[in-house]
Amino acid sequence: MKTLLGGLRSRILLLVLCVGLIPVSISGFIFFHFYERLGTAPDVVSITSEAQLLSNQIVTSGYLQDPSVESLNTQFSALSNIYTGRVIVCDASLKVIKDSYNIYEGRTFVWENAIRSLRGETTTLLDRDSHCIIVTVPILAGDSSEPHGVLLFTKSTEYLEQNSHFFMNLIFYLILVGAIISAITALLASERLTRPLRNLSQSLAQVQEEESPRILSISGTREVADITEKFNTILMRMKGIDDSRQEFVSNVSHELKTPLTSMKVLADSINSMGGDAPLELYQEFMADITTEIDRETKIINDLLSLVRMDRSGSSLNISSVNINELVEMILKRLRPIAEKQQIQLVLESFRPITAEIDEVKISLAISNLIENGIKYNSPQGFVHVSLNSDHRYCYIRVEDSGLGIPEEDIGRIFERFFRVDKSHSRKIGGTGLGLAITKNAIDMHHGQIQVHSVLGEGSCFDIRLPLNYIEDEREEKTNYKP
Ligand code: ADP
């Protein structure tokens, strides 16, 4: 978690820094890219218009033939001063007629831009080495499109460079200030944004150390509150599982101990008589011990069935089974027990049903229900089993005219070791595991079981099983009301 938070923090830091610095740097770059062009544009416009005015005068005054025209020479030297630069006048053969620096006069000025101007173009060049802009303009007169020569102006750009130094410094300081502000913001933001996570991490660490974990208080950002809430739900579920596991273990120990205690009491009583006990008493005690052993065996068998179901999870041994035949077999096996207790067993089958089930597990589930119907019944009562189906499901109903279940206990009868009347249930051989096994088996088939019972009148258990076994549980999560 520490490294995670460290990572998150540095990422937020980096992000805020980038968001703060990138726009300033990009604007600085764009500014410098366009600054020189924008800065020289007005000069180029004024030089060009000046040159156009002059070129007319040059042609009309015959300056190209005789460069001693005073008024023009004065203008050239004035312009040269104003521009802190140079004025060069060339004729049509690019021979320099006038150079305000008096260097090139009489020479032929062969330069690419001058040649282009001789063809009618106005050219501009920013010469960074000489710190000036050079503008060449064709000398035109009236409507004539044929240049008579070329006028060249240079203008110093030192004022631009001074300004650009100033702006460069300004932008540097802006970036620096931006970086400092971004760094402070980034630090504060990363600290603030990761604080709820750090708090959650601390609470989790406390939970880890505590033996009985407590619910975390829900605070922080919406996302953190959401995680905390989900964590609390998982925590409660785990606590529930742990509680029921502990309860199960203590129930198992208790249930297994009870028959052993009875056996020990019986054996001790016989022993204490030191061989003087009458034979009938021996026989009676031995019969009681056998009953307790049977009971212990039944509890262990039921427990094994449950554990096997829990462990095997979805590994069912699925095959196509004739449900009518299966129920008939179960009834055949249980009929002697029912007759012994004068309970009438009735099967009502509405149609032949074949379903994809684990025969052993479903058989155990149905047997448990019918056995309960017999066990918790009174003489002359009945257990009525009915079978039906539609295109998707098979419906099995086990109805009895027995004791019924109190309303407040109906919600608990599928719990392991739960018995409505412990002493009565124990007397008739109940372990409290039968319905838990039944429910497990039905759940594994993604089926549903419902119970309806009226105390003193009887109970009715309804099972719905999919005809075709489907591995994905979600497909069968529809509400079932028999
Ligand atoms: P047991 O082995 O004790 O029968 P079960 O899990 O099968 O355990 O049943 C749990 C309890 O539910 C029983 O102890 C009994 O009190 C009650 N019960 C189950 N089925 C019936 C029924 N058909 N009629 C009345 N009570 C029932």
mmCIF file with all atom_site columns, C-alpha atoms in Angstrom, residues 139-222:
data_model
loop_
_atom_site.group_PDB
_atom_site.id
_atom_site.type_symbol
_atom_site.label_atom_id
_atom_site.label_alt_id
_atom_site.label_comp_id
_atom_site.label_asym_id
_atom_site.label_entity_id
_atom_site.label_seq_id
_atom_site.pdbx_PDB_ins_code
_atom_site.Cartn_x
_atom_site.Cartn_y
_atom_site.Cartn_z
_atom_site.occupancy
_atom_site.B_iso_or_equiv
_atom_site.pdbx_formal_charge
_atom_site.auth_seq_id
_atom_site.auth_comp_id
_atom_site.auth_asym_id
_atom_site.auth_atom_id
_atom_site.pdbx_PDB_model_num
ATOM 1  C CA . ILE A 1 139 ? 11.809  49.973  -59.536 1.00 0.00 ? 139 ILE A CA 1
ATOM 2  C CA . LEU A 1 140 ? 8.634   50.467  -61.546 1.00 0.00 ? 140 LEU A CA 1
ATOM 3  C CA . ALA A 1 141 ? 7.220   53.549  -63.226 1.00 0.00 ? 141 ALA A CA 1
ATOM 4  C CA . GLY A 1 142 ? 3.565   54.289  -63.970 1.00 0.00 ? 142 GLY A CA 1
ATOM 5  C CA . ASP A 1 143 ? 1.736   51.349  -65.504 1.00 0.00 ? 143 ASP A CA 1
ATOM 6  C CA . SER A 1 144 ? 4.870   49.669  -66.727 1.00 0.00 ? 144 SER A CA 1
ATOM 7  C CA . SER A 1 145 ? 5.335   46.162  -65.360 1.00 0.00 ? 145 SER A CA 1
ATOM 8  C CA . GLU A 1 146 ? 8.925   45.940  -66.555 1.00 0.00 ? 146 GLU A CA 1
ATOM 9  C CA . PRO A 1 147 ? 11.311  46.876  -63.662 1.00 0.00 ? 147 PRO A CA 1
ATOM 10 C CA . HIS A 1 148 ? 13.903  49.509  -64.466 1.00 0.00 ? 148 HIS A CA 1
ATOM 11 C CA . GLY A 1 149 ? 16.084  48.401  -61.638 1.00 0.00 ? 149 GLY A CA 1
ATOM 12 C CA . VAL A 1 150 ? 16.057  47.285  -57.991 1.00 0.00 ? 150 VAL A CA 1
ATOM 13 C CA . LEU A 1 151 ? 15.898  49.211  -54.743 1.00 0.00 ? 151 LEU A CA 1
ATOM 14 C CA . LEU A 1 152 ? 17.424  47.525  -51.701 1.00 0.00 ? 152 LEU A CA 1
ATOM 15 C CA . PHE A 1 153 ? 16.860  48.618  -48.127 1.00 0.00 ? 153 PHE A CA 1
ATOM 16 C CA . THR A 1 154 ? 18.369  47.194  -44.980 1.00 0.00 ? 154 THR A CA 1
ATOM 17 C CA . LYS A 1 155 ? 17.026  48.009  -41.566 1.00 0.00 ? 155 LYS A CA 1
ATOM 18 C CA . SER A 1 156 ? 18.659  47.161  -38.263 1.00 0.00 ? 156 SER A CA 1
ATOM 19 C CA . THR A 1 157 ? 16.702  44.740  -36.074 1.00 0.00 ? 157 THR A CA 1
ATOM 20 C CA . GLU A 1 158 ? 18.718  45.354  -32.953 1.00 0.00 ? 158 GLU A CA 1
ATOM 21 C CA . TYR A 1 159 ? 15.701  46.961  -31.240 1.00 0.00 ? 159 TYR A CA 1
ATOM 22 C CA . LEU A 1 160 ? 13.853  43.650  -31.849 1.00 0.00 ? 160 LEU A CA 1
ATOM 23 C CA . GLU A 1 161 ? 16.639  41.641  -30.292 1.00 0.00 ? 161 GLU A CA 1
ATOM 24 C CA . GLN A 1 162 ? 16.708  43.866  -27.236 1.00 0.00 ? 162 GLN A CA 1
ATOM 25 C CA . ASN A 1 163 ? 12.983  43.342  -26.861 1.00 0.00 ? 163 ASN A CA 1
ATOM 26 C CA . SER A 1 164 ? 13.321  39.625  -27.460 1.00 0.00 ? 164 SER A CA 1
ATOM 27 C CA . HIS A 1 165 ? 15.917  39.418  -24.669 1.00 0.00 ? 165 HIS A CA 1
ATOM 28 C CA . PHE A 1 166 ? 13.489  41.166  -22.419 1.00 0.00 ? 166 PHE A CA 1
ATOM 29 C CA . PHE A 1 167 ? 10.668  38.775  -23.375 1.00 0.00 ? 167 PHE A CA 1
ATOM 30 C CA . MET A 1 168 ? 12.975  35.782  -23.077 1.00 0.00 ? 168 MET A CA 1
ATOM 31 C CA . ASN A 1 169 ? 13.783  36.775  -19.506 1.00 0.00 ? 169 ASN A CA 1
ATOM 32 C CA . LEU A 1 170 ? 10.118  37.439  -18.821 1.00 0.00 ? 170 LEU A CA 1
ATOM 33 C CA . ILE A 1 171 ? 9.120   34.007  -20.099 1.00 0.00 ? 171 ILE A CA 1
ATOM 34 C CA . PHE A 1 172 ? 11.947  32.336  -18.185 1.00 0.00 ? 172 PHE A CA 1
ATOM 35 C CA . TYR A 1 173 ? 10.735  33.913  -14.955 1.00 0.00 ? 173 TYR A CA 1
ATOM 36 C CA . LEU A 1 174 ? 7.138   33.060  -15.830 1.00 0.00 ? 174 LEU A CA 1
ATOM 37 C CA . ILE A 1 175 ? 8.117   29.410  -16.293 1.00 0.00 ? 175 ILE A CA 1
ATOM 38 C CA . LEU A 1 176 ? 10.077  29.499  -13.055 1.00 0.00 ? 176 LEU A CA 1
ATOM 39 C CA . VAL A 1 177 ? 7.164   31.018  -11.125 1.00 0.00 ? 177 VAL A CA 1
ATOM 40 C CA . GLY A 1 178 ? 4.802   28.552  -12.900 1.00 0.00 ? 178 GLY A CA 1
ATOM 41 C CA . ALA A 1 179 ? 7.053   25.667  -11.873 1.00 0.00 ? 179 ALA A CA 1
ATOM 42 C CA . ILE A 1 180 ? 7.140   26.800  -8.237  1.00 0.00 ? 180 ILE A CA 1
ATOM 43 C CA . ILE A 1 181 ? 3.357   27.339  -8.109  1.00 0.00 ? 181 ILE A CA 1
ATOM 44 C CA . SER A 1 182 ? 2.762   24.002  -9.882  1.00 0.00 ? 182 SER A CA 1
ATOM 45 C CA . ALA A 1 183 ? 5.125   22.182  -7.540  1.00 0.00 ? 183 ALA A CA 1
ATOM 46 C CA . ILE A 1 184 ? 3.391   23.612  -4.444  1.00 0.00 ? 184 ILE A CA 1
ATOM 47 C CA . THR A 1 185 ? -0.062  22.879  -5.923  1.00 0.00 ? 185 THR A CA 1
ATOM 48 C CA . ALA A 1 186 ? 1.075   19.401  -6.919  1.00 0.00 ? 186 ALA A CA 1
ATOM 49 C CA . LEU A 1 187 ? 2.383   18.686  -3.432  1.00 0.00 ? 187 LEU A CA 1
ATOM 50 C CA . LEU A 1 188 ? -0.797  19.919  -1.770  1.00 0.00 ? 188 LEU A CA 1
ATOM 51 C CA . ALA A 1 189 ? -3.045  18.150  -4.294  1.00 0.00 ? 189 ALA A CA 1
ATOM 52 C CA . SER A 1 190 ? -1.198  14.838  -4.043  1.00 0.00 ? 190 SER A CA 1
ATOM 53 C CA . GLU A 1 191 ? -1.253  15.062  -0.265  1.00 0.00 ? 191 GLU A CA 1
ATOM 54 C CA . ARG A 1 192 ? -4.963  15.883  -0.194  1.00 0.00 ? 192 ARG A CA 1
ATOM 55 C CA . LEU A 1 193 ? -6.010  13.366  -2.829  1.00 0.00 ? 193 LEU A CA 1
ATOM 56 C CA . THR A 1 194 ? -4.129  10.463  -1.271  1.00 0.00 ? 194 THR A CA 1
ATOM 57 C CA . ARG A 1 195 ? -5.117  11.259  2.327   1.00 0.00 ? 195 ARG A CA 1
ATOM 58 C CA . PRO A 1 196 ? -8.444  9.310   2.246   1.00 0.00 ? 196 PRO A CA 1
ATOM 59 C CA . LEU A 1 197 ? -6.576  6.335   0.781   1.00 0.00 ? 197 LEU A CA 1
ATOM 60 C CA . ARG A 1 198 ? -3.921  6.559   3.473   1.00 0.00 ? 198 ARG A CA 1
ATOM 61 C CA . ASN A 1 199 ? -6.616  6.709   6.128   1.00 0.00 ? 199 ASN A CA 1
ATOM 62 C CA . LEU A 1 200 ? -8.268  3.646   4.600   1.00 0.00 ? 200 LEU A CA 1
ATOM 63 C CA . SER A 1 201 ? -4.927  1.872   4.520   1.00 0.00 ? 201 SER A CA 1
ATOM 64 C CA . GLN A 1 202 ? -4.361  2.687   8.209   1.00 0.00 ? 202 GLN A CA 1
ATOM 65 C CA . SER A 1 203 ? -7.823  1.413   9.144   1.00 0.00 ? 203 SER A CA 1
ATOM 66 C CA . LEU A 1 204 ? -7.177  -1.765  7.155   1.00 0.00 ? 204 LEU A CA 1
ATOM 67 C CA . ALA A 1 205 ? -3.881  -2.247  8.977   1.00 0.00 ? 205 ALA A CA 1
ATOM 68 C CA . GLN A 1 206 ? -5.730  -1.925  12.297  1.00 0.00 ? 206 GLN A CA 1
ATOM 69 C CA . VAL A 1 207 ? -8.359  -4.414  11.129  1.00 0.00 ? 207 VAL A CA 1
ATOM 70 C CA . GLN A 1 208 ? -5.562  -6.790  10.149  1.00 0.00 ? 208 GLN A CA 1
ATOM 71 C CA . GLU A 1 209 ? -4.140  -6.639  13.656  1.00 0.00 ? 209 GLU A CA 1
ATOM 72 C CA . GLU A 1 210 ? -7.421  -6.907  15.563  1.00 0.00 ? 210 GLU A CA 1
ATOM 73 C CA . GLU A 1 211 ? -8.808  -10.300 16.422  1.00 0.00 ? 211 GLU A CA 1
ATOM 74 C CA . SER A 1 212 ? -12.401 -9.338  15.955  1.00 0.00 ? 212 SER A CA 1
ATOM 75 C CA . PRO A 1 213 ? -12.422 -6.823  13.140  1.00 0.00 ? 213 PRO A CA 1
ATOM 76 C CA . ARG A 1 214 ? -14.671 -3.807  13.456  1.00 0.00 ? 214 ARG A CA 1
ATOM 77 C CA . ILE A 1 215 ? -16.606 -1.921  10.825  1.00 0.00 ? 215 ILE A CA 1
ATOM 78 C CA . LEU A 1 216 ? -14.634 0.928   9.210   1.00 0.00 ? 216 LEU A CA 1
ATOM 79 C CA . SER A 1 217 ? -16.133 4.396   9.385   1.00 0.00 ? 217 SER A CA 1
ATOM 80 C CA . ILE A 1 218 ? -17.203 5.578   5.959   1.00 0.00 ? 218 ILE A CA 1
ATOM 81 C CA . SER A 1 219 ? -15.510 8.868   5.065   1.00 0.00 ? 219 SER A CA 1
ATOM 82 C CA . GLY A 1 220 ? -13.288 10.449  2.414   1.00 0.00 ? 220 GLY A CA 1
ATOM 83 C CA . THR A 1 221 ? -14.073 10.909  -1.244  1.00 0.00 ? 221 THR A CA 1
ATOM 84 C CA . ARG A 1 222 ? -17.058 9.187   -2.827  1.00 0.00 ? 222 ARG A CA 1
#
